[in-house]
mmCIF file of C-alpha atoms in Angstrom:
data_model
loop_
_atom_site.group_PDB
_atom_site.id
_atom_site.type_symbol
_atom_site.label_atom_id
_atom_site.label_comp_id
_atom_site.label_asym_id
_atom_site.label_seq_id
_atom_site.Cartn_x
_atom_site.Cartn_y
_atom_site.Cartn_z
ATOM 1 C CA GLN A 1 -3.783 22.171 2.194
ATOM 2 C CA SER A 2 -4.145 25.832 1.517
ATOM 3 C CA ALA A 3 -6.604 27.045 -1.158
ATOM 4 C CA LEU A 4 -5.517 27.897 -4.534
ATOM 5 C CA THR A 5 -5.539 31.549 -5.358
ATOM 6 C CA GLN A 6 -8.067 32.802 -7.742
ATOM 7 C CA PRO A 7 -9.178 36.510 -8.606
ATOM 8 C CA PRO A 8 -12.575 37.066 -6.938
ATOM 9 C CA SER A 9 -14.001 38.444 -10.035
ATOM 10 C CA ALA A 10 -13.308 38.847 -13.795
ATOM 11 C CA SER A 11 -15.531 40.546 -16.529
ATOM 12 C CA GLY A 12 -15.885 41.021 -20.365
ATOM 13 C CA SER A 13 -18.187 42.030 -22.928
ATOM 14 C CA PRO A 14 -20.016 39.707 -25.275
ATOM 15 C CA GLY A 15 -17.532 38.209 -27.821
ATOM 16 C CA GLN A 16 -14.580 39.241 -25.659
ATOM 17 C CA SER A 17 -12.204 36.799 -24.093
ATOM 18 C CA VAL A 18 -11.490 36.544 -20.171
ATOM 19 C CA ALA A 19 -8.774 34.682 -18.655
ATOM 20 C CA ILE A 20 -8.897 33.353 -15.065
ATOM 21 C CA SER A 21 -5.785 32.522 -13.038
ATOM 22 C CA CYS A 22 -5.353 29.885 -10.492
ATOM 23 C CA THR A 23 -1.917 30.089 -8.557
ATOM 24 C CA GLY A 24 -0.791 27.232 -6.173
ATOM 25 C CA THR A 25 2.419 26.008 -5.285
ATOM 26 C CA SER A 26 5.171 23.521 -6.129
ATOM 27 C CA SER A 27 3.168 20.777 -4.323
ATOM 28 C CA ASP A 28 0.058 20.996 -6.133
ATOM 29 C CA VAL A 29 -0.346 22.891 -9.531
ATOM 30 C CA GLY A 30 3.337 22.942 -10.012
ATOM 31 C CA ALA A 31 3.852 19.302 -9.269
ATOM 32 C CA TYR A 32 0.891 17.665 -11.346
ATOM 33 C CA ASN A 33 -0.837 18.049 -14.671
ATOM 34 C CA TYR A 34 -3.929 17.229 -12.801
ATOM 35 C CA VAL A 35 -5.721 20.775 -12.720
ATOM 36 C CA SER A 36 -9.445 20.784 -13.478
ATOM 37 C CA TRP A 37 -11.858 23.705 -13.815
ATOM 38 C CA TYR A 38 -15.717 23.789 -12.769
ATOM 39 C CA GLN A 39 -18.394 26.196 -13.752
ATOM 40 C CA GLN A 40 -21.229 26.813 -11.268
ATOM 41 C CA HIS A 41 -24.183 28.816 -12.012
ATOM 42 C CA PRO A 42 -26.307 30.181 -9.150
ATOM 43 C CA GLY A 43 -28.303 27.326 -7.321
ATOM 44 C CA LYS A 44 -26.806 24.783 -9.410
ATOM 45 C CA VAL A 45 -24.472 21.995 -9.202
ATOM 46 C CA PRO A 46 -20.815 22.337 -10.284
ATOM 47 C CA LYS A 47 -19.976 21.039 -13.747
ATOM 48 C CA LEU A 48 -16.640 19.972 -14.945
ATOM 49 C CA LEU A 49 -15.240 22.252 -17.747
ATOM 50 C CA MET A 50 -11.637 21.071 -18.058
ATOM 51 C CA TYR A 51 -9.500 18.248 -16.776
ATOM 52 C CA GLU A 52 -5.773 17.573 -16.969
ATOM 53 C CA VAL A 53 -5.085 21.179 -17.396
ATOM 54 C CA SER A 54 -6.450 21.447 -20.942
ATOM 55 C CA LYS A 55 -8.599 18.515 -21.818
ATOM 56 C CA ARG A 56 -12.341 19.277 -22.467
ATOM 57 C CA PRO A 57 -15.066 16.667 -21.507
ATOM 58 C CA SER A 58 -17.499 15.888 -24.209
ATOM 59 C CA GLY A 59 -20.132 18.607 -24.554
ATOM 60 C CA VAL A 60 -17.955 21.399 -23.405
ATOM 61 C CA PRO A 61 -17.416 24.174 -26.161
ATOM 62 C CA ASP A 62 -14.140 24.726 -27.387
ATOM 63 C CA ARG A 63 -14.631 28.536 -26.397
ATOM 64 C CA PHE A 64 -13.141 27.016 -23.187
ATOM 65 C CA SER A 65 -9.333 26.448 -23.081
ATOM 66 C CA GLY A 66 -6.828 25.544 -20.214
ATOM 67 C CA SER A 67 -3.240 25.963 -19.800
ATOM 68 C CA LYS A 68 -0.504 25.894 -17.158
ATOM 69 C CA SER A 69 2.863 27.545 -16.501
ATOM 70 C CA GLY A 70 4.744 26.750 -13.308
ATOM 71 C CA ASN A 71 2.539 27.028 -10.299
ATOM 72 C CA THR A 72 -0.186 28.974 -12.172
ATOM 73 C CA ALA A 73 -3.037 27.423 -14.435
ATOM 74 C CA SER A 74 -5.489 29.419 -16.339
ATOM 75 C CA LEU A 75 -8.773 28.992 -17.977
ATOM 76 C CA THR A 76 -9.659 31.284 -20.922
ATOM 77 C CA VAL A 77 -13.188 31.790 -22.027
ATOM 78 C CA SER A 78 -13.124 33.074 -25.699
ATOM 79 C CA GLY A 79 -16.219 34.498 -27.465
ATOM 80 C CA LEU A 80 -17.833 35.320 -24.102
ATOM 81 C CA GLN A 81 -21.427 34.741 -24.137
ATOM 82 C CA ALA A 82 -24.287 35.558 -21.521
ATOM 83 C CA GLU A 83 -24.671 31.952 -20.250
ATOM 84 C CA ASP A 84 -20.816 32.043 -19.321
ATOM 85 C CA GLU A 85 -21.823 34.195 -16.385
ATOM 86 C CA ALA A 86 -21.137 31.989 -13.379
ATOM 87 C CA ASP A 87 -18.545 31.206 -10.738
ATOM 88 C CA TYR A 88 -15.504 29.225 -11.737
ATOM 89 C CA TYR A 89 -13.380 27.162 -9.594
ATOM 90 C CA CYS A 90 -10.094 25.421 -10.284
ATOM 91 C CA ASN A 91 -8.821 22.277 -8.552
ATOM 92 C CA SER A 92 -5.436 20.648 -8.169
ATOM 93 C CA TYR A 93 -4.200 17.238 -7.115
ATOM 94 C CA ALA A 94 -2.031 17.844 -4.266
ATOM 95 C CA GLY A 95 -0.331 14.319 -3.858
ATOM 96 C CA SER A 96 -1.369 11.589 -1.460
ATOM 97 C CA ASN A 97 -4.823 11.423 -2.868
ATOM 98 C CA ASN A 98 -5.453 14.866 -1.530
ATOM 99 C CA TYR A 99 -7.160 17.779 -3.502
ATOM 100 C CA VAL A 100 -7.378 21.392 -3.105
ATOM 101 C CA PHE A 101 -9.855 23.874 -4.703
ATOM 102 C CA GLY A 102 -9.556 27.633 -5.638
ATOM 103 C CA GLY A 103 -11.574 30.128 -3.941
ATOM 104 C CA GLY A 104 -13.478 30.621 -6.975
ATOM 105 C CA THR A 105 -13.874 33.599 -9.553
ATOM 106 C CA LYS A 106 -17.080 35.260 -10.353
ATOM 107 C CA VAL A 107 -17.224 35.906 -14.169
ATOM 108 C CA THR A 108 -19.625 38.767 -15.251
ATOM 109 C CA VAL A 109 -20.801 39.333 -18.690
ATOM 110 C CA LEU A 110 -21.072 43.106 -19.078
ATOM 111 C CA GLU B 1 -27.448 8.238 -17.074
ATOM 112 C CA VAL B 2 -25.143 8.715 -14.215
ATOM 113 C CA GLN B 3 -26.975 9.588 -11.081
ATOM 114 C CA LEU B 4 -25.661 10.425 -7.622
ATOM 115 C CA VAL B 5 -28.481 11.201 -4.967
ATOM 116 C CA GLU B 6 -27.378 12.199 -1.454
ATOM 117 C CA SER B 7 -29.594 11.738 1.674
ATOM 118 C CA GLY B 8 -29.055 12.049 5.445
ATOM 119 C CA GLY B 9 -28.722 15.777 5.661
ATOM 120 C CA GLY B 10 -30.448 17.919 8.313
ATOM 121 C CA LEU B 11 -29.982 20.024 11.482
ATOM 122 C CA VAL B 12 -27.613 18.881 14.066
ATOM 123 C CA GLN B 13 -26.372 20.506 17.403
ATOM 124 C CA PRO B 14 -22.616 21.298 17.877
ATOM 125 C CA GLY B 15 -20.945 18.005 19.001
ATOM 126 C CA GLY B 16 -23.499 15.956 17.323
ATOM 127 C CA SER B 17 -23.275 13.288 14.413
ATOM 128 C CA LEU B 18 -24.807 12.757 11.183
ATOM 129 C CA ARG B 19 -24.349 10.167 8.366
ATOM 130 C CA LEU B 20 -24.639 11.137 4.750
ATOM 131 C CA SER B 21 -25.442 8.531 2.084
ATOM 132 C CA CYS B 22 -25.061 8.747 -1.726
ATOM 133 C CA ALA B 23 -26.763 6.241 -3.847
ATOM 134 C CA ALA B 24 -25.110 5.723 -7.339
ATOM 135 C CA SER B 25 -26.568 4.439 -10.455
ATOM 136 C CA GLY B 26 -25.934 4.578 -14.227
ATOM 137 C CA PHE B 27 -22.252 3.407 -14.172
ATOM 138 C CA THR B 28 -20.104 0.610 -12.622
ATOM 139 C CA PHE B 29 -19.706 2.113 -9.119
ATOM 140 C CA SER B 30 -16.987 -0.344 -8.075
ATOM 141 C CA TYR B 31 -14.638 1.029 -10.960
ATOM 142 C CA TYR B 32 -14.495 4.480 -9.628
ATOM 143 C CA TRP B 33 -12.820 6.615 -7.023
ATOM 144 C CA MET B 34 -15.458 8.788 -4.958
ATOM 145 C CA SER B 35 -15.224 11.882 -2.999
ATOM 146 C CA TRP B 36 -17.361 14.205 -0.849
ATOM 147 C CA ALA B 37 -17.021 17.943 -1.228
ATOM 148 C CA ARG B 38 -18.726 20.795 0.525
ATOM 149 C CA GLN B 39 -19.960 24.260 -0.066
ATOM 150 C CA ALA B 40 -20.843 26.600 2.757
ATOM 151 C CA PRO B 41 -23.668 29.192 2.187
ATOM 152 C CA GLY B 42 -22.407 31.833 -0.127
ATOM 153 C CA LYS B 43 -18.743 30.279 -0.093
ATOM 154 C CA GLY B 44 -16.521 28.372 -2.407
ATOM 155 C CA LEU B 45 -16.105 24.742 -2.996
ATOM 156 C CA ASP B 46 -13.971 22.519 -0.503
ATOM 157 C CA TRP B 47 -12.749 19.018 -0.893
ATOM 158 C CA VAL B 48 -13.394 16.938 2.002
ATOM 159 C CA ALA B 49 -12.594 13.223 1.489
ATOM 160 C CA HIS B 50 -11.741 10.678 -1.149
ATOM 161 C CA ILE B 51 -12.028 6.917 -1.280
ATOM 162 C CA LYS B 52 -10.417 4.426 -3.792
ATOM 163 C CA ALA B 53 -12.757 2.338 -5.918
ATOM 164 C CA ASP B 54 -11.918 -0.733 -3.460
ATOM 165 C CA GLY B 55 -12.498 1.361 -0.369
ATOM 166 C CA TYR B 56 -8.995 0.443 0.970
ATOM 167 C CA GLU B 57 -7.576 3.925 0.488
ATOM 168 C CA LYS B 58 -8.971 6.995 2.035
ATOM 169 C CA SER B 59 -7.847 10.669 2.311
ATOM 170 C CA TYR B 60 -9.168 13.651 4.035
ATOM 171 C CA VAL B 61 -8.886 17.401 4.378
ATOM 172 C CA ASP B 62 -7.053 18.520 7.526
ATOM 173 C CA SER B 63 -10.197 19.957 8.927
ATOM 174 C CA VAL B 64 -11.985 16.909 9.129
ATOM 175 C CA LYS B 65 -9.338 14.290 10.032
ATOM 176 C CA GLY B 66 -10.438 12.382 13.183
ATOM 177 C CA ARG B 67 -14.093 13.417 12.872
ATOM 178 C CA PHE B 68 -15.246 12.329 9.538
ATOM 179 C CA THR B 69 -15.033 8.904 7.933
ATOM 180 C CA ILE B 70 -15.617 8.187 4.266
ATOM 181 C CA SER B 71 -16.828 4.657 3.324
ATOM 182 C CA ARG B 72 -18.505 2.861 0.567
ATOM 183 C CA ASP B 73 -20.572 -0.487 -0.130
ATOM 184 C CA ASN B 74 -19.867 -1.405 -3.747
ATOM 185 C CA ALA B 75 -22.465 -4.206 -3.540
ATOM 186 C CA LYS B 76 -25.003 -1.393 -2.831
ATOM 187 C CA SER B 77 -23.414 1.188 -5.010
ATOM 188 C CA SER B 78 -23.400 3.576 -2.188
ATOM 189 C CA LEU B 79 -20.995 6.087 -0.669
ATOM 190 C CA TYR B 80 -21.087 7.287 2.812
ATOM 191 C CA LEU B 81 -19.818 10.056 5.022
ATOM 192 C CA GLN B 82 -20.005 9.583 8.720
ATOM 193 C CA MET B 83 -19.467 12.996 10.471
ATOM 194 C CA ASN B 84 -18.811 13.063 14.195
ATOM 195 C CA SER B 85 -17.851 16.157 16.537
ATOM 196 C CA LEU B 86 -19.716 18.443 14.233
ATOM 197 C CA ARG B 87 -19.032 22.165 14.354
ATOM 198 C CA ALA B 88 -20.770 25.319 13.213
ATOM 199 C CA GLU B 89 -18.167 25.653 10.523
ATOM 200 C CA ASP B 90 -19.252 22.232 9.115
ATOM 201 C CA THR B 91 -22.453 23.798 7.960
ATOM 202 C CA ALA B 92 -22.570 23.380 4.267
ATOM 203 C CA VAL B 93 -24.070 21.606 1.177
ATOM 204 C CA TYR B 94 -22.316 18.301 0.930
ATOM 205 C CA TYR B 95 -21.897 16.933 -2.750
ATOM 206 C CA CYS B 96 -21.269 13.267 -3.605
ATOM 207 C CA VAL B 97 -18.733 13.476 -6.478
ATOM 208 C CA ARG B 98 -17.593 10.845 -8.945
ATOM 209 C CA GLY B 99 -13.781 10.645 -10.055
ATOM 210 C CA GLY B 100 -10.544 12.611 -9.102
ATOM 211 C CA GLN B 101 -7.211 12.575 -10.946
ATOM 212 C CA PRO B 102 -6.847 12.219 -13.688
ATOM 213 C CA GLY B 103 -10.201 12.880 -15.151
ATOM 214 C CA GLY B 104 -11.432 15.378 -12.824
ATOM 215 C CA PHE B 105 -14.658 15.320 -10.628
ATOM 216 C CA ASP B 106 -16.935 14.500 -13.517
ATOM 217 C CA TYR B 107 -20.365 13.867 -11.928
ATOM 218 C CA TRP B 108 -21.856 15.633 -8.891
ATOM 219 C CA GLY B 109 -24.929 15.036 -6.830
ATOM 220 C CA GLN B 110 -27.581 17.676 -6.182
ATOM 221 C CA GLY B 111 -26.251 18.000 -2.685
ATOM 222 C CA ALA B 112 -27.342 17.355 0.986
ATOM 223 C CA LEU B 113 -27.556 20.436 3.304
ATOM 224 C CA VAL B 114 -25.947 19.963 6.781
ATOM 225 C CA THR B 115 -26.727 22.634 9.240
ATOM 226 C CA VAL B 116 -24.851 22.678 12.721
ATOM 227 C CA SER B 117 -26.539 24.937 15.125
ATOM 228 C CA SER B 118 -28.017 24.959 18.632
#
């Protein structure tokens, strides 16, 4: 049950794209297409952004996209906006009804 | 509107116990798996425990196994977390969360702060 690995920070200018990686193992990210992503603004509750690797819940802009290759999943934010400045966390199913989060990535809009 | 409202947080001494409750509304509680997640001050999210819709399957992160117990009362649309033998490292905001795979954790409560300190 080791945490998934995310870069501590990422940044981009308004309108640019930023990609956040989430690296796990063949027992979690690599084994299941059950990777989800969460956005958390300071002092706020986490919000589901993506589930099953690349599916967006209703209301999430299509500027947000997800993908996975092997043991690494990625979240891409295109057309970066000021309100995208937040912490982002990945999560993966790890079998036997267990889950694991990533350490989080702080996205800064320059 | 889906609502998850936690209660029962507070200050407790190391080795003490606390029981968190989560009142759910706005959806058919008995249909959904539920979880507890936590976030230590200034730190990232951690998944803590998960319980099947009917309450018969439960799972825990290794660090709380044998100390925490997740349970639910579908008749009361309520989720619980009994926390025993609390340690300083259990200090965190505890979130009641709906869902899991495959649809992700789609609704989160506002959280209950648990502080373990002497």
